[in-house]
Amino acid sequence: MLNIALPKGRLGDQVYEMLASIGYDCPGYYEQNRKLVFESPQKGVRYLLVKPSDVAIYVEHHAADVGIVGKDILMETGADVYELLDLKIGKCRMAVAAPENYVEDPDRTLRVATKYVNVAKEFYGTKNRDIDIIKLNGSIELAPILGLSDVIVDIVETGSTIRENHLKVIEEFKDISARFIANKTSFKFKNEIISRMLNQLREKVK
Ligand code: PRP
């Protein structure tokens, strides 16, 4: 049985559809309930529905053999997994944003609110910029509005959250999309099914 960690939500549903279309469908997936595990012994797959930010952890720790995760989360967790394929869905950008009237004072420590602490530290590290990180778990755009931070580091997809909260993008510094990842041990011992799935996904992504 191949254990597949899927991110709960729209991206997970999109990926499930891709996998179902290449033969890895599972009965009951679309029934709206609170079940977190779906399996098909015939197809040899078991889907685990996990919080998007936890997918890489499940895969790294071998609780799942493979998974689908945003590049933003892979960068942030630094998980020791194989990144096998860019699925070219769930596209967005990692960006710095600030209030529309914001002017940076380079002599002051920059206060940065973000969910992506490691990504932000690395980004400003390459610029040799002193920062204070304010770690938040959501609604990041509120932080500069309330004066909690100067800027935010966050993902921007359509840009509507930024616009509707009167912020502006200062710099986009990384393209993000969903990646197919594998646990390193699973890749060795379940290589046949993982490679088959990888090749079929590659055909779909083309
Ligand atoms: C993400 C991100 C932005 C928003 C960007 O938040 O943190 O707030 O989506 O999308 P947009 O450019 O299309 O507006 P999410 O919806 O995951 O909620 P969160 O505030 O709980 O992080």
Short mmCIF file of C-alpha atoms and ligand atoms in Angstrom, two decimals:
data_model
loop_
_atom_site.label_atom_id
_atom_site.label_comp_id
_atom_site.label_asym_id
_atom_site.label_seq_id
_atom_site.Cartn_x
_atom_site.Cartn_y
_atom_site.Cartn_z
CA MET A 1 0.00 0.00 0.00
CA LEU A 2 1.35 3.42 -0.95
CA ASN A 3 0.54 6.10 1.62
CA ILE A 4 -0.08 9.47 -0.02
CA ALA A 5 -0.25 12.67 2.07
CA LEU A 6 -2.64 15.10 0.40
CA PRO A 7 -3.06 18.70 1.58
CA LYS A 8 -6.62 19.24 2.76
CA GLY A 9 -8.47 21.76 0.61
CA ARG A 10 -8.62 22.89 -2.99
CA LEU A 11 -5.06 21.93 -3.93
CA GLY A 12 -5.52 18.46 -2.43
CA ASP A 13 -8.75 17.96 -4.39
CA GLN A 14 -7.04 19.05 -7.61
CA VAL A 15 -4.20 16.61 -7.05
CA TYR A 16 -6.59 13.83 -6.10
CA GLU A 17 -8.35 14.38 -9.44
CA MET A 18 -5.03 14.10 -11.26
CA LEU A 19 -4.20 10.87 -9.43
CA ALA A 20 -7.71 9.46 -9.89
CA SER A 21 -7.47 10.16 -13.63
CA ILE A 22 -4.34 8.01 -13.88
CA GLY A 23 -5.91 5.10 -12.04
CA TYR A 24 -5.45 5.84 -8.32
CA ASP A 25 -9.04 6.64 -7.44
CA CYS A 26 -10.50 5.82 -4.06
CA PRO A 27 -14.12 5.13 -3.17
CA GLY A 28 -15.77 7.73 -0.97
CA TYR A 29 -13.24 10.53 -1.51
CA TYR A 30 -15.88 13.02 -2.57
CA GLU A 31 -18.32 12.23 0.21
CA GLN A 32 -18.19 15.28 2.43
CA ASN A 33 -17.41 14.05 5.93
CA ARG A 34 -14.68 14.26 8.55
CA LYS A 35 -12.80 11.15 7.45
CA LEU A 36 -9.07 11.68 7.08
CA VAL A 37 -8.07 8.35 5.54
CA PHE A 38 -9.32 6.89 2.26
CA GLU A 39 -7.98 3.68 0.82
CA SER A 40 -8.33 1.44 -2.16
CA PRO A 41 -6.72 -1.97 -1.63
CA GLN A 42 -7.37 -2.76 -5.32
CA LYS A 43 -5.40 0.27 -6.49
CA GLY A 44 -2.82 -0.11 -3.72
CA VAL A 45 -3.17 3.44 -2.41
CA ARG A 46 -4.16 5.08 0.86
CA TYR A 47 -4.79 8.84 0.98
CA LEU A 48 -4.10 10.75 4.19
CA LEU A 49 -5.70 14.20 4.37
CA VAL A 50 -3.38 16.44 6.35
CA LYS A 51 -2.95 20.14 7.01
CA PRO A 52 -1.03 21.60 4.04
CA SER A 53 1.79 22.83 6.27
CA ASP A 54 2.24 19.31 7.72
CA VAL A 55 2.58 17.31 4.46
CA ALA A 56 6.39 17.52 4.34
CA ILE A 57 6.64 16.43 7.99
CA TYR A 58 4.51 13.32 7.38
CA VAL A 59 6.65 12.40 4.40
CA GLU A 60 10.00 13.15 6.03
CA HIS A 61 9.10 11.03 9.07
CA HIS A 62 7.83 8.17 6.91
CA ALA A 63 4.21 8.43 8.07
CA ALA A 64 3.50 8.83 4.34
CA ASP A 65 5.52 7.51 1.39
CA VAL A 66 4.78 10.37 -0.95
CA GLY A 67 2.97 13.68 -0.73
CA ILE A 68 1.96 16.85 -2.49
CA VAL A 69 3.16 20.07 -0.96
CA GLY A 70 3.63 23.71 -1.89
CA LYS A 71 7.21 24.80 -2.56
CA ASP A 72 6.67 27.52 0.08
CA ILE A 73 6.23 24.87 2.76
CA LEU A 74 9.13 22.78 1.46
CA MET A 75 11.40 25.83 1.69
CA GLU A 76 10.15 26.73 5.16
CA THR A 77 10.43 23.27 6.70
CA GLY A 78 13.64 22.32 4.89
CA ALA A 79 12.30 18.74 4.97
CA ASP A 80 14.76 16.02 4.01
CA VAL A 81 12.71 14.44 1.21
CA TYR A 82 13.07 13.88 -2.53
CA GLU A 83 11.38 16.59 -4.58
CA LEU A 84 10.37 14.58 -7.64
CA LEU A 85 8.17 16.77 -9.79
CA ASP A 86 6.78 20.27 -10.18
CA LEU A 87 3.05 19.71 -10.71
CA LYS A 88 2.65 23.28 -12.03
CA ILE A 89 -0.58 23.86 -10.11
CA GLY A 90 -1.23 25.90 -6.98
CA LYS A 91 0.92 28.63 -8.45
CA CYS A 92 1.69 31.79 -6.49
CA ARG A 93 4.65 33.98 -5.55
CA MET A 94 6.53 34.58 -2.31
CA ALA A 95 6.60 38.33 -1.79
CA VAL A 96 7.36 41.24 0.50
CA ALA A 97 4.45 43.66 0.93
CA ALA A 98 3.84 46.82 2.93
CA PRO A 99 1.21 49.56 3.35
CA GLU A 100 0.68 51.60 0.17
CA ASN A 101 2.36 54.68 1.67
CA TYR A 102 5.29 52.81 3.24
CA VAL A 103 8.82 54.17 2.76
CA GLU A 104 11.63 52.05 4.14
CA ASP A 105 14.19 53.51 6.56
CA PRO A 106 17.34 51.46 5.90
CA ASP A 107 18.90 52.57 9.21
CA ARG A 108 16.20 50.92 11.31
CA THR A 109 15.72 47.23 12.03
CA LEU A 110 12.93 46.04 9.77
CA ARG A 111 9.96 44.41 11.50
CA VAL A 112 8.72 41.51 9.38
CA ALA A 113 5.48 39.62 10.06
CA THR A 114 5.22 36.20 8.47
CA LYS A 115 4.27 32.54 8.67
CA TYR A 116 7.51 31.83 6.81
CA VAL A 117 10.15 32.57 9.44
CA ASN A 118 12.98 30.63 7.79
CA VAL A 119 12.20 31.87 4.29
CA ALA A 120 12.15 35.48 5.53
CA LYS A 121 15.40 35.09 7.50
CA GLU A 122 17.15 33.64 4.48
CA PHE A 123 15.81 36.29 2.13
CA TYR A 124 16.92 39.21 4.32
CA GLY A 125 20.14 37.39 5.23
CA THR A 126 21.23 37.52 1.59
CA LYS A 127 20.59 41.26 1.67
CA ASN A 128 22.45 41.72 4.99
CA ARG A 129 19.37 43.46 6.35
CA ASP A 130 18.71 43.45 10.12
CA ILE A 131 15.20 42.23 10.86
CA ASP A 132 12.93 41.34 13.76
CA ILE A 133 10.55 38.52 12.93
CA ILE A 134 6.98 38.50 14.19
CA LYS A 135 5.68 34.97 13.67
CA LEU A 136 1.96 34.80 12.87
CA ASN A 137 -0.20 31.91 11.74
CA GLY A 138 -2.64 33.65 9.41
CA SER A 139 -4.23 36.95 8.37
CA ILE A 140 -0.68 38.25 8.01
CA GLU A 141 -1.89 41.31 6.08
CA LEU A 142 -3.32 42.75 9.29
CA ALA A 143 0.10 43.16 10.91
CA PRO A 144 1.37 46.24 9.03
CA ILE A 145 -2.08 47.82 9.07
CA LEU A 146 -2.05 47.74 12.87
CA GLY A 147 1.59 48.80 13.14
CA LEU A 148 2.67 45.40 14.42
CA SER A 149 5.20 45.17 11.60
CA ASP A 150 6.67 47.28 8.79
CA VAL A 151 6.32 44.64 6.08
CA ILE A 152 5.06 41.11 5.58
CA VAL A 153 6.58 38.13 3.80
CA ASP A 154 3.76 36.01 2.44
CA ILE A 155 2.44 34.25 -0.62
CA VAL A 156 0.49 36.25 -3.17
CA GLU A 157 -1.79 34.43 -5.56
CA THR A 158 -4.42 36.69 -7.14
CA GLY A 159 -3.22 39.75 -5.22
CA SER A 160 -6.70 40.52 -3.93
CA THR A 161 -5.84 40.18 -0.22
CA ILE A 162 -3.01 42.68 -0.71
CA ARG A 163 -5.19 45.11 -2.68
CA GLU A 164 -8.23 44.90 -0.44
CA ASN A 165 -6.10 45.68 2.61
CA HIS A 166 -4.36 48.65 0.96
CA LEU A 167 -0.95 47.05 0.80
CA LYS A 168 1.50 47.00 -2.10
CA VAL A 169 3.95 44.35 -3.25
CA ILE A 170 7.50 45.59 -2.80
CA GLU A 171 9.31 42.58 -4.19
CA GLU A 172 8.39 39.13 -5.44
CA PHE A 173 11.29 36.79 -4.91
CA LYS A 174 10.20 33.20 -5.52
CA ASP A 175 7.75 31.38 -7.78
CA ILE A 176 5.78 28.78 -5.85
CA SER A 177 3.86 25.71 -7.05
CA ALA A 178 2.88 22.26 -5.83
CA ARG A 179 5.57 19.57 -5.75
CA PHE A 180 5.35 15.77 -5.68
CA ILE A 181 7.69 14.58 -2.94
CA ALA A 182 8.80 11.19 -1.61
CA ASN A 183 10.26 9.80 1.57
CA LYS A 184 13.85 8.70 0.86
CA THR A 185 13.43 5.17 2.24
CA SER A 186 10.09 4.68 0.49
CA PHE A 187 11.65 5.80 -2.78
CA LYS A 188 14.12 2.93 -2.43
CA PHE A 189 11.77 0.19 -1.23
CA LYS A 190 8.58 1.17 -3.08
CA ASN A 191 10.42 2.39 -6.12
CA GLU A 192 8.29 0.56 -8.67
CA ILE A 193 4.96 2.11 -7.76
CA ILE A 194 6.44 5.55 -6.98
CA SER A 195 8.31 5.66 -10.29
CA ARG A 196 5.22 4.55 -12.18
CA MET A 197 3.15 7.25 -10.48
CA LEU A 198 5.88 9.82 -11.16
CA ASN A 199 6.01 8.97 -14.86
CA GLN A 200 2.23 9.08 -15.17
CA LEU A 201 2.12 12.45 -13.38
CA ARG A 202 4.88 13.74 -15.64
CA GLU A 203 2.72 12.89 -18.65
CA LYS A 204 -0.21 14.77 -17.09
CA VAL A 205 1.86 17.87 -16.32
CA LYS A 206 3.34 18.13 -19.84
C1 PRP B 1 -2.99 33.08 1.79
C2 PRP B 1 -1.90 34.12 1.97
C3 PRP B 1 -2.58 35.40 1.62
C4 PRP B 1 -3.57 34.97 0.55
C5 PRP B 1 -3.05 35.32 -0.81
O1 PRP B 1 -3.78 33.08 2.92
O2 PRP B 1 -1.39 34.10 3.30
O3 PRP B 1 -3.25 35.95 2.73
O4 PRP B 1 -3.72 33.55 0.65
O5 PRP B 1 -3.99 35.04 -1.82
P1 PRP B 1 -4.49 36.15 -2.86
O6 PRP B 1 -3.27 36.84 -3.40
O7 PRP B 1 -5.20 35.36 -3.91
O8 PRP B 1 -5.40 37.09 -2.13
P2 PRP B 1 -4.78 31.93 3.27
O9 PRP B 1 -5.99 32.03 2.43
O10 PRP B 1 -4.07 30.62 3.19
O11 PRP B 1 -5.22 32.25 4.77
P3 PRP B 1 -4.40 32.66 6.07
O12 PRP B 1 -4.62 34.12 6.23
O13 PRP B 1 -5.04 31.86 7.14
O14 PRP B 1 -2.95 32.31 5.88
#
